[in-house]
mmCIF file with all atom_site columns, C-alpha atoms in Angstrom:
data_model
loop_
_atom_site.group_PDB
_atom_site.id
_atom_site.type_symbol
_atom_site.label_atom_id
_atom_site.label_alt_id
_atom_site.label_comp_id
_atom_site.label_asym_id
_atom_site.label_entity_id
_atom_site.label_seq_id
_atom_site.pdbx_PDB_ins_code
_atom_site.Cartn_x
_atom_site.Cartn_y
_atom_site.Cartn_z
_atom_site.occupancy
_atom_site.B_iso_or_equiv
_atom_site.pdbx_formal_charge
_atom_site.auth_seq_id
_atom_site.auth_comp_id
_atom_site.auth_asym_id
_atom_site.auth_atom_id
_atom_site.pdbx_PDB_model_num
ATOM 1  C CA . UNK A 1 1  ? 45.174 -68.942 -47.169 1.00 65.00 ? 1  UNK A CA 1
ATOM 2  C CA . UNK A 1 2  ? 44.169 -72.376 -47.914 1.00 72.00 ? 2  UNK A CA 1
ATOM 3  C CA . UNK A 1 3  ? 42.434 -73.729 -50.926 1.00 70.00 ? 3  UNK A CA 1
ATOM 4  C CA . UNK A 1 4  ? 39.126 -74.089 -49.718 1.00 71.00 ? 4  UNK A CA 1
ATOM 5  C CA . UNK A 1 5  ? 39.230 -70.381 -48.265 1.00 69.00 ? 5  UNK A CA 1
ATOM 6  C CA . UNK A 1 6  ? 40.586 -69.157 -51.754 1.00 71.00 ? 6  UNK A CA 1
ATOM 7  C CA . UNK A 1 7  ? 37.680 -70.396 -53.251 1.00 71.00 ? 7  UNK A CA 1
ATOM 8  C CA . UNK A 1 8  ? 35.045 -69.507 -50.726 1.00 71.00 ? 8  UNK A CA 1
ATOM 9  C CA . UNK A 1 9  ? 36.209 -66.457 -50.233 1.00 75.00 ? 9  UNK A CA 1
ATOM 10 C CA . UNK A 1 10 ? 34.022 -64.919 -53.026 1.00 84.00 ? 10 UNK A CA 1
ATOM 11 C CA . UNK A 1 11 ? 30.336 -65.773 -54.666 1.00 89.00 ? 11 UNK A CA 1
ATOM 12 C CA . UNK A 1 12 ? 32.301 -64.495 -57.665 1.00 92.00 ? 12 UNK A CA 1
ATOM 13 C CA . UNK A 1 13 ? 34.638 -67.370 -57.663 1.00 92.00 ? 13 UNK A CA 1
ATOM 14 C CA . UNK A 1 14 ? 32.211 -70.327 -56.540 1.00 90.00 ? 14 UNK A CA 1
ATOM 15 C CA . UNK A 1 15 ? 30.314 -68.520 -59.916 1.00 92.00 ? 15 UNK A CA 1
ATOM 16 C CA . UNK A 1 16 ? 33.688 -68.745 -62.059 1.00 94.00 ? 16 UNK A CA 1
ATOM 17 C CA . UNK A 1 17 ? 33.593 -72.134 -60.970 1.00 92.00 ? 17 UNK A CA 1
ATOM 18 C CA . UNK A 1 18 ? 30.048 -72.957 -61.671 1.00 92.00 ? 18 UNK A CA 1
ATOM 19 C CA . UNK A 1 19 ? 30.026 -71.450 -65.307 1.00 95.00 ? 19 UNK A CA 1
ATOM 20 C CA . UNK A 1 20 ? 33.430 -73.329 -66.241 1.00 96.00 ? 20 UNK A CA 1
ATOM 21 C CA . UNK A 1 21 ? 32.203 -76.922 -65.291 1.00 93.00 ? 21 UNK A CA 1
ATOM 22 C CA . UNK A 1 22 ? 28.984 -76.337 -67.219 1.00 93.00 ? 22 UNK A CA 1
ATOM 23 C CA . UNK A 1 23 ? 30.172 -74.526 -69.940 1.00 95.00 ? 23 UNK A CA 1
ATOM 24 C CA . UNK A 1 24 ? 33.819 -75.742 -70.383 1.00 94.00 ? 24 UNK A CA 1
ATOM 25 C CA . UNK A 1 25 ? 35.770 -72.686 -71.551 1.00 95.00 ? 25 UNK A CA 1
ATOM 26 C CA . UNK A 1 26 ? 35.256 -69.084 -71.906 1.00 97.00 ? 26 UNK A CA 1
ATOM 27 C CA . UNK A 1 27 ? 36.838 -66.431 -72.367 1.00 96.00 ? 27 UNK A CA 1
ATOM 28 C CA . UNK A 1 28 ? 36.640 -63.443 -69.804 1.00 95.00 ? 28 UNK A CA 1
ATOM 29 C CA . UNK A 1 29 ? 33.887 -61.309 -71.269 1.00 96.00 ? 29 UNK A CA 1
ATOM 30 C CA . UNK A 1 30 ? 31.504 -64.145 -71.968 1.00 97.00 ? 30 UNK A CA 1
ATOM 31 C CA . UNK A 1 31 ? 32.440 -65.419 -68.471 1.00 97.00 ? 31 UNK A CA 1
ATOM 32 C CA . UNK A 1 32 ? 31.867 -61.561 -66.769 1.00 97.00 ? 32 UNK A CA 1
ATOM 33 C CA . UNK A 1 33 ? 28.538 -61.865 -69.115 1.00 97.00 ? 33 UNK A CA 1
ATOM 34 C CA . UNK A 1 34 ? 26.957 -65.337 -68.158 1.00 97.00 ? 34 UNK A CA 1
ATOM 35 C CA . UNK A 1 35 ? 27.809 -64.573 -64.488 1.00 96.00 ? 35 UNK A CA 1
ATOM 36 C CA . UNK A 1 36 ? 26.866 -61.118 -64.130 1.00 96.00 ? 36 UNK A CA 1
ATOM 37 C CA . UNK A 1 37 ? 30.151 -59.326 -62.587 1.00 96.00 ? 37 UNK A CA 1
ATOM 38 C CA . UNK A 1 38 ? 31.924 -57.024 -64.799 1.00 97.00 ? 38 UNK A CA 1
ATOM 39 C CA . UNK A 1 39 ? 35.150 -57.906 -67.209 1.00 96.00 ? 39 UNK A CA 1
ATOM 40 C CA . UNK A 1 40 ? 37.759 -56.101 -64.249 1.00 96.00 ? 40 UNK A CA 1
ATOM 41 C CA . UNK A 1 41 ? 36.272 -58.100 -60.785 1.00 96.00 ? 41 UNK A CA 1
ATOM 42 C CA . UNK A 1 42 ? 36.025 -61.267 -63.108 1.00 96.00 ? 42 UNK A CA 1
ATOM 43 C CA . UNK A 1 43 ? 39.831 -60.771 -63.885 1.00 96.00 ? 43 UNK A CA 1
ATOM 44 C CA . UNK A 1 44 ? 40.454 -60.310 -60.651 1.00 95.00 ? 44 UNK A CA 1
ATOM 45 C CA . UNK A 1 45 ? 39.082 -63.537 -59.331 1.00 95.00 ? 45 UNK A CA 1
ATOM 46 C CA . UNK A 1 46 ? 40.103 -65.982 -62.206 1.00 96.00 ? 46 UNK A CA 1
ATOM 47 C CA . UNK A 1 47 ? 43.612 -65.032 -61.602 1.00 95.00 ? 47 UNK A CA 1
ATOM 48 C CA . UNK A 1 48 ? 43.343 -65.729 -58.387 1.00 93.00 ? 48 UNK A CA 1
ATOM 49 C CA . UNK A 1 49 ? 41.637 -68.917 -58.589 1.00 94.00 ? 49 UNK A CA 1
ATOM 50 C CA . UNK A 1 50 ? 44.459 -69.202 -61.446 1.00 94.00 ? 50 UNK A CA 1
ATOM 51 C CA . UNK A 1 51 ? 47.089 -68.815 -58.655 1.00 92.00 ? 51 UNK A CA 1
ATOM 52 C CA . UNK A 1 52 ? 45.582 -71.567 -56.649 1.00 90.00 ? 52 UNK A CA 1
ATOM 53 C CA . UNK A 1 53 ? 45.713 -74.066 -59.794 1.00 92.00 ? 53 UNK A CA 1
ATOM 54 C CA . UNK A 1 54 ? 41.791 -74.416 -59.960 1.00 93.00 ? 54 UNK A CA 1
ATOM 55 C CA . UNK A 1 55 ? 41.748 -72.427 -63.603 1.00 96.00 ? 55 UNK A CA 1
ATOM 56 C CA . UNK A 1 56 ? 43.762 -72.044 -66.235 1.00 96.00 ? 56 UNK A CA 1
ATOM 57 C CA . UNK A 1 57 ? 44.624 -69.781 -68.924 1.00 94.00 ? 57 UNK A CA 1
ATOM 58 C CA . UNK A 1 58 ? 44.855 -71.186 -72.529 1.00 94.00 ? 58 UNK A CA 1
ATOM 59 C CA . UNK A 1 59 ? 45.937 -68.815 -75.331 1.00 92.00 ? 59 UNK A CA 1
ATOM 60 C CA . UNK A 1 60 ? 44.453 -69.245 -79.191 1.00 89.00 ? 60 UNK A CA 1
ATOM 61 C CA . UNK A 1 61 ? 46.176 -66.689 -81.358 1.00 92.00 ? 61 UNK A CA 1
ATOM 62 C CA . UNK A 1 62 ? 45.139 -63.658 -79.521 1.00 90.00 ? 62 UNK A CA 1
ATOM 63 C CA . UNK A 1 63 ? 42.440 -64.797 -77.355 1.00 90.00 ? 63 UNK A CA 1
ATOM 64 C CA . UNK A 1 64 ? 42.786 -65.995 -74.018 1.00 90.00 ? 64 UNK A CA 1
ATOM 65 C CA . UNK A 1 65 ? 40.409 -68.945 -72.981 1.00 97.00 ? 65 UNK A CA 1
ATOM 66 C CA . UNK A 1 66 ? 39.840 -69.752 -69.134 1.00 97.00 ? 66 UNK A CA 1
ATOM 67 C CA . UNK A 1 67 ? 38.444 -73.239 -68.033 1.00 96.00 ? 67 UNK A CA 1
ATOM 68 C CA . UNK A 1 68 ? 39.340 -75.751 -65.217 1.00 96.00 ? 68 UNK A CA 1
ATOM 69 C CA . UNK A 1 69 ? 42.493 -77.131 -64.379 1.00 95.00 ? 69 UNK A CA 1
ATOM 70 C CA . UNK A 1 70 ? 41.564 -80.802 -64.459 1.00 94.00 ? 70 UNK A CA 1
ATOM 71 C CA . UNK A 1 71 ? 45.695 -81.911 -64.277 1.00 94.00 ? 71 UNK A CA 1
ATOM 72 C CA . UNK A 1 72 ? 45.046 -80.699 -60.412 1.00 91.00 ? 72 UNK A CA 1
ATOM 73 C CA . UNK A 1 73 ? 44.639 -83.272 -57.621 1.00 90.00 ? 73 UNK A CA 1
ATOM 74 C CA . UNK A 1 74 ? 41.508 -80.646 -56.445 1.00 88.00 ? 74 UNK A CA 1
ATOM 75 C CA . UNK A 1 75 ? 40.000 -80.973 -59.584 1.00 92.00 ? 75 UNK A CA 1
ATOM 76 C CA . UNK A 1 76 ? 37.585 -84.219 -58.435 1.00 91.00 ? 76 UNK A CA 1
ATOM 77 C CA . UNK A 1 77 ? 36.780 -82.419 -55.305 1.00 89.00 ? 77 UNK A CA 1
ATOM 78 C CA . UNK A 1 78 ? 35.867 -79.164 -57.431 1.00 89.00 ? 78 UNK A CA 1
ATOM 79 C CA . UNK A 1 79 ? 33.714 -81.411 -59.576 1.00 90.00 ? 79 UNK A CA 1
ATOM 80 C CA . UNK A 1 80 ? 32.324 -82.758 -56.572 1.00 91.00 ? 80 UNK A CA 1
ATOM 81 C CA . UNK A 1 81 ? 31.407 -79.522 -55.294 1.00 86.00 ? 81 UNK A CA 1
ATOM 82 C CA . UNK A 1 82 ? 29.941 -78.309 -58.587 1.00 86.00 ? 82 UNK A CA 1
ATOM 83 C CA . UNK A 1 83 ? 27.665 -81.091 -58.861 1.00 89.00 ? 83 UNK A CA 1
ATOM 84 C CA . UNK A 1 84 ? 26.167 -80.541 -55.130 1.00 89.00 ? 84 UNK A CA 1
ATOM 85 C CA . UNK A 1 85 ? 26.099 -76.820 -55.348 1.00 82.00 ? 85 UNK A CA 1
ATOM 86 C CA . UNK A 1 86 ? 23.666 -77.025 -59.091 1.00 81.00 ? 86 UNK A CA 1
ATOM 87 C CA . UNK A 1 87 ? 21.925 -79.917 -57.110 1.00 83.00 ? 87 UNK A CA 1
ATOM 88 C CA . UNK A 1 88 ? 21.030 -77.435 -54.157 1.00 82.00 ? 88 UNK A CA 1
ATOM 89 C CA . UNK A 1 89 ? 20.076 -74.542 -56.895 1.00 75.00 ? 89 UNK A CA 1
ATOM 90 C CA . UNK A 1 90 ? 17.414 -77.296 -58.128 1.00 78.00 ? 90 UNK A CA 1
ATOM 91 C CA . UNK A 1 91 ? 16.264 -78.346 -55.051 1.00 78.00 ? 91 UNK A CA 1
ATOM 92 C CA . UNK A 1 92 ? 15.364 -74.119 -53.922 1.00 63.00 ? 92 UNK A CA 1
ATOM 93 C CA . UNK A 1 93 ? 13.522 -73.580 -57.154 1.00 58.00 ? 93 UNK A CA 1
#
């Protein structure tokens, strides 16, 4: 599966996305909270955009944070896509 279907694949994920560019880094249970999906299905799709490279995991003494990868060469075209995506959520209210 290729990047773009990884990240398509779910509303979940383009959500994950969404929350991380505006709001930097969470954790998973504000994350699961601000989105609306529960702590396990959030999991589930972070690691997977983690697997991809889009997110990564940063541990602080015990708690695990979760924001963009913005070392990755996808990260412009993420931003990109972030930017067009909030500009389309304006433009339908």
């Amino acid at each position: 599966m290729n990047l773009v279907d990884e990240i398509m694949e779910s509303k979940v994920r383009i959500k994950v996305i969404l929350a991380l560019y505006e709001l930097g880094e969470l954790n998973i249970t504000q994350l699961a909270k601000i989105i609306g999906s529960n702590y396990t299905l959030t999991l589930k799709h972070v690691k997977a955009l983690e697997k991809v490279g889009i997110v990564k995991e940063v541990t602080i003494g015990r708690m695990r944070i979760i924001k963009l990868n913005k070392d990755t060469p996808a990260y412009k075209h993420i931003r990109n896509l972030a930017n067009t995506l909030k500009d389309l959520m304006n433009i339908q209210q």
